[in-house]
């Protein structure tokens, strides 16, 4: 990508999203990711605005409401048609944009105001470009000569762009105006404005997306351009508020934490997407605004304390797409949970295997973990009963197909020539390396994936026992114990006091220091006597940047602070690492990670944690350095702070026993009080207050209990 999207203004609702730079225009140059997207296609990839003969300059832009953005602009010096000069900052513009996904529209309201003391007269021009590129093309992953792009033209009182795809679907973008522009030429329109001092002129623009199997001439249908924009905004706000009211409320005496939590939960609202009536969290905008097995599962795990409905829907949806055959093209195997589902032109043409694609080694055990954790929070065994055949097939996949190396560890060996080489969460092509800088050779068994398998078998065993299968439960626990024993022998690096990143072909350890070992702590597979050494190693300066644990130590040969998985800091990774620290009793270290991410979030727009940021140290720059093409919002980044709050408070739900255990609650020194409202555990709910004392102890006050629930506080 030639253009960074790190500061992009992003709005999304349903399956439609739009991102633009701070000036609101979409560059007509190539190599950027800005534009209007729907169903894995970028419909609009250029949008230019000229006042007189100049581009307005940005004053500020905000998109804090998810589906609505506001851009404030002004003009530099320019001349009117009669040659008279108009001083800079005379003309101001307010550009409001709202996604109306119900009708697949981007609605805009452009106010142009004369702040000067004299009348001004000038042309206002808009120029558009629609390329209808598949998202895989924009990311530079695939180039294809496909369908036919038609010449844009003015038809039926709107500017029409259309494209007949290689998949025999016609995609169109119709640009409607109110009032109608007096001048139209090609893909550009022009208005002639005359404004008295302080006068405001308003232009409404609606960009309507359509997919059809009809011929292009009939695609650019009319829309209600006079649809009341404030009404659309009110509906969006009401929908957001309704979802937020169902969630557990968190309020602290730290304004920063409150703002981060609000932003995180609003981002999760924004990323909600549905397929066939089932809701899931789309992974991230713009590159991953679709169903990802791993991302949707991890985000659902992170947010169970705030509402479990999306988790249940996600499990059903992923079960629906569970692998049922062997397909090398899609890396599919019976029982395997998908990696990524795409619905765009390249997928429909079978040019990419994402229909869906199954190249993930960890989504299948994560599916089982979420099933178990869902029961812990809800006390509901009916979902397990409903999806039990899928759980059975997932367990069978782990034991049969997951062991690609035949050594008892779940490992990967990709087969698809359009798929992924690396199939863990660090899935970039250069992510898994050895101490001498060589790329690891498949089959590869990742350290954290063995932990996922361990936790999956341990946790799902409890559900089997509850439904009357003690022998099956005992077998699963024994398999988990044996895996733990072998893991601590084969992955442990005694000289480093840490675990190897992976075992490559032949069972050779990749003896590099990475964040992955912290996720192994989260699963509980780590021997007790080794845990403290792992925590100590991860928190040394070569791995802990001051903002979070780096994906790779700066002492490693392949370290790159800007490498996607070779030294950057990922919030979701750190949320799981902090949970691992807490599991083994290292509360202060977990608190340092939480504090680092809170401080990092303060430095990003709207207190939003992005997908990742670079690994440059805090002591070197004092602020986190942006990763230029990181997704934002991004689902498991948005889930990170909510999950860490659950972790630090020590919330251990036992809904099947109508009980909530609060184990060793911890608050960092910048939070003196934290209130939880409407924390749902099974059929009961609790309001709790956590207060930090001068000596660091945390008192827990049960303010209210509704329904059947017992709260037990354990402060050992």
XYZ file of C-alpha atoms in Angstrom:
716
model
C 0.000 0.000 0.000
C 1.353 3.384 -0.955
C -1.008 5.230 1.368
C -1.341 4.718 5.092
C -4.827 4.145 6.491
C -3.598 4.611 10.081
C -5.586 7.845 10.464
C -8.474 6.909 8.182
C -11.949 8.026 9.196
C -14.026 4.851 9.155
C -17.778 4.284 9.257
C -19.585 0.965 8.984
C -23.072 -0.406 9.348
C -24.041 -3.940 8.442
C -22.139 -5.031 5.349
C -21.407 -1.516 4.058
C -18.380 0.500 5.125
C -16.528 3.594 4.002
C -13.149 5.020 4.869
C -11.535 8.271 3.871
C -8.581 10.422 4.867
C -9.144 13.407 7.146
C -9.872 15.742 4.224
C -12.849 13.590 3.222
C -11.813 13.125 -0.404
C -10.772 9.777 -1.867
C -7.486 10.135 -3.819
C -7.591 9.476 -7.541
C -4.141 7.956 -7.280
C -3.669 4.192 -7.027
C -2.263 2.116 -4.186
C -4.591 3.162 -1.349
C -7.358 1.413 0.570
C -9.851 4.277 0.918
C -13.320 4.029 -0.548
C -16.830 2.592 -0.297
C -17.066 -1.188 0.180
C -19.749 -3.851 0.070
C -19.492 -7.661 -0.154
C -15.705 -7.714 -0.611
C -15.876 -5.150 -3.420
C -14.704 -1.545 -3.394
C -17.366 0.293 -5.356
C -15.959 3.816 -5.051
C -12.203 4.386 -5.237
C -12.020 8.080 -6.097
C -14.001 11.121 -4.942
C -12.709 14.625 -5.536
C -14.168 17.940 -4.357
C -13.108 21.327 -5.750
C -14.215 24.767 -4.556
C -13.291 27.154 -7.324
C -10.084 25.541 -8.484
C -8.802 24.400 -5.072
C -9.227 21.423 -2.802
C -10.590 22.296 0.644
C -8.238 21.842 3.584
C -9.163 19.685 6.587
C -9.910 21.246 9.960
C -11.125 18.161 11.756
C -12.899 14.861 11.223
C -14.711 12.538 13.605
C -16.500 9.210 13.306
C -17.236 8.448 16.930
C -20.739 7.070 16.301
C -19.820 4.111 14.134
C -22.070 4.691 11.120
C -21.734 8.495 10.945
C -18.786 10.761 10.163
C -18.369 14.516 10.147
C -15.660 16.408 8.230
C -14.953 20.102 8.768
C -13.124 21.806 5.902
C -12.185 25.270 4.716
C -10.704 26.756 1.567
C -7.220 28.086 0.902
C -6.830 31.275 -1.156
C -8.619 31.045 -4.514
C -10.005 33.345 -7.211
C -13.528 33.749 -8.471
C -14.342 33.618 -12.167
C -14.048 37.425 -12.427
C -10.515 37.282 -11.035
C -11.256 38.630 -7.562
C -9.340 36.919 -4.748
C -11.135 35.032 -2.006
C -8.926 34.921 1.113
C -8.286 31.601 2.804
C -10.793 30.411 5.391
C -13.590 32.433 3.813
C -15.605 29.407 2.724
C -16.304 26.644 5.235
C -17.706 23.192 4.556
C -19.422 20.685 6.821
C -19.550 17.252 5.199
C -21.778 14.744 6.991
C -21.776 11.090 5.932
C -23.996 8.275 7.177
C -24.122 4.611 6.170
C -27.677 3.400 5.638
C -27.079 -0.339 5.245
C -30.790 -1.146 5.040
C -30.787 0.368 1.550
C -27.041 -0.036 0.797
C -26.512 3.720 0.730
C -23.886 6.241 1.705
C -25.891 9.382 2.471
C -24.155 12.746 2.488
C -25.095 16.272 3.416
C -22.662 18.973 2.306
C -23.092 22.451 3.803
C -21.134 25.266 2.160
C -21.052 28.542 4.103
C -19.649 31.982 3.345
C -17.924 33.267 6.486
C -16.701 36.392 4.716
C -18.130 39.932 4.633
C -18.640 40.042 0.865
C -20.672 37.883 -1.509
C -18.726 35.088 -3.177
C -19.446 33.257 -6.396
C -17.664 30.107 -7.503
C -18.130 26.676 -9.057
C -18.193 23.599 -6.830
C -17.154 20.459 -8.673
C -17.291 16.794 -7.723
C -15.581 13.985 -9.576
C -16.071 10.273 -8.921
C -14.320 7.059 -9.858
C -15.595 3.505 -9.451
C -13.300 0.552 -10.062
C -15.288 -2.327 -8.538
C -12.113 -4.048 -7.318
C -12.156 -7.182 -5.241
C -10.559 -6.647 -1.824
C -7.865 -9.197 -2.709
C -6.824 -7.000 -5.630
C -6.607 -3.910 -3.427
C -4.352 -5.765 -0.980
C -2.084 -6.713 -3.874
C -2.635 -10.438 -3.348
C -4.113 -11.223 -6.736
C -4.425 -9.519 -10.108
C -7.021 -10.730 -12.558
C -8.498 -9.537 -15.838
C -12.134 -10.238 -15.200
C -15.261 -8.473 -16.402
C -16.280 -5.356 -18.291
C -16.236 -1.854 -16.780
C -18.785 0.384 -18.502
C -18.242 4.048 -19.222
C -19.939 6.200 -16.548
C -22.840 8.315 -17.662
C -25.802 10.422 -16.613
C -28.964 8.335 -16.707
C -32.302 8.644 -14.928
C -31.205 11.830 -13.145
C -28.143 10.244 -11.567
C -24.522 9.501 -12.366
C -24.222 5.773 -13.058
C -21.200 3.490 -12.851
C -21.537 -0.190 -13.622
C -19.412 -3.258 -14.014
C -20.323 -6.664 -15.402
C -18.195 -9.087 -13.425
C -16.540 -12.304 -14.449
C -18.953 -13.966 -12.020
C -21.917 -12.749 -14.147
C -23.016 -10.296 -11.476
C -23.504 -6.655 -12.402
C -22.373 -4.260 -9.690
C -23.379 -0.638 -9.901
C -22.950 2.644 -8.096
C -25.532 5.375 -8.672
C -24.770 8.891 -7.422
C -27.878 10.996 -6.801
C -27.957 14.753 -6.140
C -30.374 17.242 -4.654
C -30.479 19.750 -6.239
C -29.520 18.330 -9.605
C -26.198 19.654 -10.920
C -26.539 21.985 -13.926
C -23.331 20.709 -15.514
C -22.403 17.055 -16.019
C -19.383 15.834 -17.948
C -18.281 12.230 -17.828
C -17.829 11.256 -14.185
C -17.875 14.854 -12.923
C -20.631 17.273 -11.951
C -20.501 20.987 -11.238
C -22.691 23.374 -9.248
C -22.621 27.179 -9.501
C -22.849 28.795 -6.079
C -23.417 32.395 -5.097
C -23.389 32.984 -1.337
C -24.155 36.142 0.552
C -22.231 36.762 3.796
C -23.005 33.974 6.270
C -25.318 32.247 3.782
C -25.401 28.442 3.705
C -26.021 26.292 0.658
C -26.840 22.595 1.124
C -26.228 19.801 -1.383
C -27.475 16.270 -0.735
C -25.584 13.355 -2.284
C -26.595 9.707 -2.067
C -24.353 6.917 -3.313
C -26.449 3.796 -3.905
C -24.863 0.352 -4.193
C -26.525 -2.442 -6.123
C -25.764 -6.015 -7.148
C -27.849 -7.600 -9.876
C -27.906 -10.217 -12.616
C -29.698 -7.723 -14.861
C -28.143 -5.702 -17.671
C -26.430 -2.471 -16.564
C -29.059 -0.096 -17.984
C -31.642 -1.245 -15.465
C -29.363 -1.355 -12.420
C -29.098 2.312 -11.471
C -32.479 2.508 -9.797
C -33.860 5.603 -8.156
C -33.681 6.050 -4.396
C -35.461 8.402 -2.061
C -32.853 11.139 -1.964
C -35.071 13.201 0.308
C -35.085 10.467 2.943
C -34.704 12.304 6.218
C -31.032 12.029 7.218
C -31.628 12.904 10.909
C -34.136 10.033 11.049
C -31.531 7.638 9.687
C -29.070 8.872 12.319
C -31.647 8.440 15.106
C -32.356 4.869 14.013
C -28.623 4.091 14.025
C -28.183 5.590 17.487
C -31.203 3.762 18.842
C -29.919 0.453 17.497
C -26.519 1.056 19.076
C -28.010 2.084 22.419
C -30.288 -0.957 22.459
C -27.318 -3.291 21.983
C -25.224 -1.455 24.566
C -28.037 -1.634 27.133
C -27.960 -5.429 26.869
C -24.286 -5.427 27.781
C -22.622 -5.323 31.177
C -21.893 -1.718 32.119
C -18.439 -0.733 33.364
C -17.730 2.572 35.039
C -14.524 3.600 36.804
C -13.020 6.698 38.358
C -10.510 6.768 35.478
C -11.829 8.867 32.613
C -9.335 7.271 30.216
C -10.511 3.746 31.032
C -14.136 4.831 30.680
C -13.472 6.293 27.247
C -11.522 3.249 26.097
C -14.314 0.954 27.246
C -16.969 3.019 25.497
C -14.958 3.104 22.280
C -14.293 -0.640 22.477
C -17.934 -1.562 22.945
C -19.065 0.829 20.210
C -16.520 -0.703 17.851
C -17.956 -4.117 18.615
C -21.426 -2.779 17.771
C -20.004 -1.411 14.539
C -18.409 -4.744 13.599
C -21.552 -6.803 14.148
C -22.477 -8.506 10.903
C -24.952 -11.238 10.013
C -25.115 -14.211 7.698
C -28.420 -16.044 7.422
C -29.713 -14.389 10.578
C -26.731 -15.384 12.733
C -24.619 -12.555 14.125
C -20.833 -12.487 14.374
C -18.063 -9.958 14.811
C -16.428 -9.163 11.468
C -12.683 -9.274 11.999
C -11.729 -5.725 10.978
C -12.081 -2.827 8.541
C -11.127 -2.631 5.739
C -9.216 -5.824 4.944
C -11.059 -8.365 7.070
C -14.683 -7.207 7.169
C -16.003 -10.741 6.939
C -16.338 -13.973 8.899
C -13.023 -15.256 10.260
C -13.094 -18.366 12.410
C -10.215 -17.482 14.712
C -11.037 -13.781 15.062
C -14.757 -14.262 15.638
C -14.089 -16.970 18.233
C -11.438 -15.010 20.140
C -13.574 -11.852 20.158
C -16.548 -13.840 21.425
C -14.350 -15.281 24.191
C -13.124 -11.814 25.115
C -16.642 -10.428 25.427
C -18.655 -13.207 27.109
C -18.775 -11.179 30.336
C -20.534 -8.398 28.419
C -23.130 -10.515 26.585
C -23.197 -14.054 25.201
C -25.712 -13.807 22.332
C -23.142 -13.139 19.626
C -21.027 -16.043 20.885
C -23.958 -18.442 20.474
C -24.706 -17.143 16.980
C -21.036 -17.388 16.008
C -20.836 -20.997 17.151
C -23.930 -21.895 15.138
C -22.632 -20.090 12.075
C -19.202 -21.722 12.210
C -20.817 -25.115 12.783
C -22.891 -24.551 9.639
C -19.701 -24.138 7.594
C -17.685 -26.858 9.365
C -15.551 -28.883 6.959
C -17.078 -32.113 5.675
C -14.606 -33.339 3.054
C -10.950 -33.324 2.090
C -10.202 -30.469 -0.326
C -6.593 -29.421 -0.904
C -7.765 -26.314 -2.795
C -9.564 -25.001 0.302
C -7.336 -26.737 2.925
C -10.582 -28.333 4.078
C -10.836 -31.464 6.196
C -13.804 -33.104 7.952
C -14.520 -31.405 11.268
C -12.288 -28.391 10.639
C -13.546 -24.878 11.431
C -13.149 -22.327 8.675
C -10.517 -19.627 8.497
C -12.157 -17.077 6.193
C -15.301 -16.694 4.117
C -15.443 -14.389 1.096
C -18.387 -13.532 -1.149
C -16.803 -11.245 -3.743
C -16.157 -11.681 -7.446
C -12.900 -13.611 -7.141
C -14.464 -16.039 -4.675
C -17.511 -16.523 -6.889
C -15.199 -17.196 -9.840
C -13.265 -19.738 -7.750
C -10.053 -17.764 -8.313
C -9.459 -17.879 -4.565
C -10.340 -20.767 -2.227
C -12.182 -18.631 0.328
C -15.635 -20.133 -0.247
C -14.851 -20.767 2.608
C -11.136 -21.352 3.098
C -10.066 -23.587 6.001
C -6.364 -22.761 6.378
C -6.316 -22.243 10.144
C -4.795 -24.617 12.671
C -6.345 -23.019 15.745
C -9.991 -22.185 14.990
C -11.091 -25.762 15.669
C -9.822 -25.981 19.278
C -10.973 -22.402 19.861
C -14.472 -23.452 18.745
C -14.484 -26.083 21.500
C -13.105 -23.648 24.093
C -15.804 -21.086 23.315
C -18.500 -23.753 23.568
C -17.307 -24.640 27.061
C -16.812 -21.063 28.184
C -20.268 -20.143 26.885
C -21.770 -22.761 29.215
C -19.737 -21.368 32.129
C -21.250 -17.921 31.620
C -24.805 -18.844 30.653
C -25.448 -22.125 32.454
C -27.043 -23.262 29.202
C -26.283 -26.809 28.037
C -28.816 -26.700 25.213
C -26.324 -25.145 22.782
C -23.850 -27.932 23.543
C -26.619 -30.461 22.961
C -27.620 -28.758 19.713
C -24.065 -28.537 18.362
C -22.682 -31.671 19.963
C -22.211 -33.487 16.613
C -20.046 -30.553 15.517
C -18.025 -30.711 18.739
C -17.516 -34.432 18.159
C -16.294 -33.791 14.626
C -13.987 -31.022 15.854
C -12.427 -33.362 18.431
C -12.023 -36.014 15.758
C -10.298 -33.503 13.492
C -7.836 -32.614 16.266
C -6.852 -36.246 16.765
C -6.952 -37.413 13.152
C -6.288 -34.621 10.677
C -4.749 -32.022 12.981
C -1.652 -34.128 13.622
C -0.039 -33.451 10.238
C 3.425 -34.546 11.452
C 2.207 -37.706 13.154
C 3.949 -36.813 16.413
C 0.924 -36.188 18.648
C 0.937 -32.396 18.227
C -1.537 -30.378 16.176
C 0.455 -28.959 13.275
C -0.118 -27.552 9.807
C 1.045 -28.267 6.302
C -0.843 -26.142 3.784
C -1.896 -27.643 0.469
C -3.663 -24.846 -1.431
C -1.492 -22.866 -3.864
C -3.670 -19.797 -3.159
C -3.788 -20.396 0.584
C -1.657 -19.529 3.586
C 1.789 -20.893 4.321
C 1.409 -20.228 8.058
C -1.903 -21.069 9.657
C -1.716 -19.880 13.255
C -2.700 -16.378 14.312
C 0.697 -15.220 13.066
C -0.161 -16.142 9.503
C 1.991 -13.852 7.361
C 4.453 -15.608 5.073
C 7.530 -14.692 7.129
C 5.994 -15.050 10.606
C 7.465 -18.340 11.857
C 11.248 -18.292 11.939
C 14.212 -20.012 13.535
C 17.074 -18.653 15.638
C 19.386 -18.459 12.616
C 16.834 -16.393 10.689
C 15.652 -19.205 8.487
C 11.941 -19.646 7.739
C 10.533 -22.639 9.599
C 9.681 -25.681 7.496
C 6.215 -27.307 7.703
C 4.698 -29.282 9.238
C 4.800 -26.747 12.076
C 3.378 -27.214 15.581
C 2.905 -23.815 17.238
C 3.427 -23.464 20.978
C 0.116 -21.718 21.715
C -1.926 -24.134 19.575
C -0.908 -27.044 21.792
C -2.222 -24.986 24.693
C -5.510 -24.409 22.866
C -5.883 -28.167 22.354
C -5.095 -28.805 26.015
C -7.662 -26.255 27.187
C -10.251 -27.486 24.669
C -10.076 -31.061 25.917
C -9.932 -30.101 29.586
C -12.863 -27.711 29.388
C -15.185 -29.710 27.139
C -14.658 -32.767 29.373
C -16.699 -30.998 32.048
C -19.671 -30.712 29.681
C -19.452 -34.370 28.713
C -19.509 -35.290 32.377
C -22.557 -33.103 32.956
C -24.507 -34.791 30.169
C -23.797 -38.213 31.629
C -20.616 -39.369 29.873
C -18.002 -39.674 32.654
C -15.871 -42.148 30.676
C -15.576 -39.765 27.728
C -14.741 -36.949 30.131
C -12.044 -39.018 31.826
C -10.480 -39.951 28.475
C -10.348 -36.304 27.361
C -8.734 -35.259 30.643
C -6.160 -38.016 30.351
C -5.340 -36.970 26.774
C -4.917 -33.385 28.005
C -2.619 -34.482 30.845
C -0.443 -36.494 28.475
C -0.247 -33.575 26.045
C 0.808 -31.290 28.902
C 3.544 -33.681 29.986
C 5.003 -34.025 26.482
C 4.622 -30.314 25.738
C 6.650 -29.236 28.763
C 9.399 -31.627 27.714
C 9.562 -30.850 23.985
C 8.896 -27.102 23.795
C 10.831 -25.953 26.873
C 14.101 -24.013 26.427
C 15.886 -24.321 29.760
C 18.644 -21.861 28.868
C 16.089 -19.163 27.952
C 13.532 -19.914 30.646
C 10.828 -19.901 28.009
C 9.097 -22.039 25.404
C 10.090 -22.356 21.749
C 7.885 -20.615 19.212
C 7.159 -23.903 17.441
C 8.403 -27.305 16.407
C 9.196 -27.472 12.700
C 9.586 -30.552 10.524
C 11.371 -33.375 12.279
C 10.304 -32.010 15.663
C 13.104 -29.410 15.672
C 12.370 -26.494 18.054
C 12.251 -22.977 16.606
C 14.341 -21.550 19.430
C 13.180 -17.961 19.238
C 11.619 -15.785 21.930
C 8.107 -14.696 21.016
C 4.833 -13.620 22.564
C 3.266 -16.996 21.761
C 4.514 -18.487 25.022
C 2.320 -15.999 26.888
C -0.773 -17.371 25.182
C 0.303 -20.855 26.297
C 0.134 -19.520 29.867
C -3.473 -18.474 29.257
C -4.437 -22.057 28.432
C -2.921 -23.572 31.590
C -0.669 -26.052 29.765
C 2.465 -24.597 31.381
C 3.955 -26.434 34.368
C 3.612 -24.409 37.576
C 7.363 -24.356 38.261
C 8.064 -22.917 34.794
C 5.418 -20.189 34.775
C 7.361 -17.601 36.771
C 10.369 -17.899 34.489
C 8.166 -17.414 31.419
C 6.554 -14.304 32.904
C 9.960 -12.888 33.815
C 11.301 -13.570 30.309
C 8.343 -11.983 28.542
C 8.583 -8.830 30.655
C 12.229 -8.108 29.920
C 12.914 -5.087 27.676
C 13.641 -7.102 24.527
C 10.068 -8.401 24.551
C 8.076 -5.869 26.613
C 8.098 -2.558 24.733
C 6.487 -0.530 27.526
C 3.178 -0.649 25.640
C 2.893 -4.428 25.477
C 4.732 -7.653 24.709
C 6.253 -7.695 21.225
C 5.481 -10.539 18.875
C 9.224 -11.230 18.608
C 12.186 -10.282 20.807
C 14.432 -7.528 19.471
C 17.362 -9.884 20.067
C 16.170 -12.260 17.357
C 17.738 -12.105 13.890
C 14.394 -11.646 12.146
C 13.160 -8.907 14.484
C 11.549 -5.996 12.685
C 9.547 -3.453 14.716
C 7.441 -2.824 11.595
C 7.117 -6.474 10.571
C 3.507 -7.621 10.762
C 4.322 -10.493 13.145
C 8.053 -9.960 13.688
C 8.177 -7.420 16.504
C 4.944 -5.447 16.518
C 2.548 -5.234 19.477
C -0.955 -6.702 19.139
C -3.554 -5.740 21.778
C -5.463 -9.038 21.564
C -2.253 -11.030 21.988
C -1.451 -9.028 25.097
C -4.946 -9.491 26.512
C -4.450 -13.268 26.395
C -0.927 -12.967 27.792
C -2.229 -10.875 30.707
C -4.875 -13.546 31.340
C -2.069 -16.113 31.398
C -0.129 -14.082 33.948
C -3.209 -13.890 36.146
C -3.879 -17.625 35.844
C -0.511 -18.326 37.457
C -0.746 -15.567 40.066
C 1.439 -12.860 38.513
C -0.955 -9.979 39.038
C 1.501 -7.093 38.941
C 2.885 -8.218 35.569
C -0.660 -8.480 34.191
C -1.333 -4.992 35.531
C 1.737 -3.641 33.700
C 0.411 -4.972 30.393
C -3.006 -3.471 31.082
C -1.458 -0.104 32.001
C 0.688 -0.146 28.859
C -2.274 -0.734 26.571
C -4.393 1.885 28.356
C -1.596 4.421 27.908
C -1.249 3.410 24.258
C -4.994 3.821 23.643
C -4.813 7.394 24.967
C -2.551 8.244 22.022
C -4.872 6.949 19.297
C -7.894 8.817 17.893
C -11.069 8.323 19.931
C -9.120 6.111 22.398
C -9.358 3.250 19.885
C -6.785 0.456 19.947
C -5.932 -0.580 16.386
C -5.251 -4.110 15.164
C -1.555 -3.633 15.982
C 1.131 -0.992 16.308
C 4.871 -1.043 15.793
C 7.339 -2.448 18.290
C 9.415 0.680 18.868
C 10.066 1.047 22.575
C 8.205 3.453 24.822
C 11.453 4.842 26.204
C 12.595 5.651 22.666
C 9.573 7.565 21.350
C 7.222 8.192 24.242
C 4.190 7.452 22.061
C 3.143 4.269 20.255
C 4.140 4.384 16.582
C 1.325 3.509 14.204
C 1.387 0.554 11.845
C 0.385 2.161 8.526
C -2.195 -0.354 7.262
C -3.589 -1.681 10.547
C -7.319 -2.359 10.615
C -9.426 -0.065 12.776
C -11.858 -0.844 14.130
C -10.652 -4.405 14.618
C -12.665 -6.930 16.579
C -10.195 -8.631 18.895
C -8.396 -5.334 19.468
C -11.746 -3.869 20.571
C -12.257 -6.877 22.838
C -8.869 -6.551 24.518
C -9.506 -3.990 27.259
C -12.945 -5.420 28.155
C -11.341 -8.863 28.456
C -8.455 -7.567 30.570
C -10.917 -5.911 32.959
C -12.736 -9.241 33.338
C -9.349 -10.891 33.912
C -8.041 -8.392 36.462
C -11.271 -8.497 38.440
C -10.956 -12.274 38.670
C -14.431 -13.057 37.356
C -14.898 -16.834 37.254
C -18.458 -17.748 36.245
C -19.937 -21.067 37.312
C -23.424 -20.529 35.953
C -24.254 -24.234 36.005
C -23.872 -23.943 39.800
C -25.635 -20.519 39.900
C -22.385 -19.048 41.214
C -19.900 -16.292 40.411
C -16.487 -16.537 41.972
C -14.424 -13.368 42.245
C -10.868 -14.646 42.591
C -8.029 -12.408 43.779
C -9.418 -9.137 42.355
C -6.755 -6.674 41.259
C -6.871 -3.022 40.199
C -3.912 -1.001 38.914
C -2.998 2.121 40.862
C -4.755 4.460 38.400
C -8.172 2.921 39.109
C -9.536 3.514 42.594
C -13.069 2.298 41.974
C -14.760 0.193 39.352
C -18.475 -0.588 39.143
C -20.022 -3.430 37.177
C -23.734 -3.246 36.462
C -25.961 -6.019 35.138
C -23.234 -8.660 35.012
C -25.175 -11.661 33.741
C -24.240 -15.126 34.994
C -26.744 -17.768 33.992
C -30.234 -16.716 35.068
C -28.912 -14.236 37.612
C -27.251 -10.842 37.445
C -25.094 -8.862 39.849
C -24.044 -5.270 40.432
C -20.563 -5.174 41.959
C -18.230 -2.439 43.218
C -14.468 -2.915 43.385
C -12.500 -0.426 45.531
C -8.717 -0.250 45.693
C -7.232 0.486 49.101
C -4.001 2.332 49.855
C -2.125 -0.933 50.368
C -3.285 -2.283 46.980
C -5.934 -4.622 48.352
C -9.254 -4.624 46.528
C -12.543 -4.749 48.411
C -15.607 -6.153 46.645
C -19.086 -4.942 47.507
C -22.133 -6.759 46.162
C -24.559 -3.922 45.438
C -27.412 -5.973 44.063
C -28.305 -9.486 42.927
C -31.218 -10.309 40.653
C -32.358 -13.853 40.009
C -30.607 -16.992 41.206
C -26.946 -16.233 41.824
C -24.399 -16.478 44.628
C -21.274 -14.294 44.602
C -18.218 -15.659 46.386
C -15.132 -13.464 46.852
C -11.769 -15.208 47.211
C -8.864 -12.914 48.100
C -6.050 -15.407 48.648
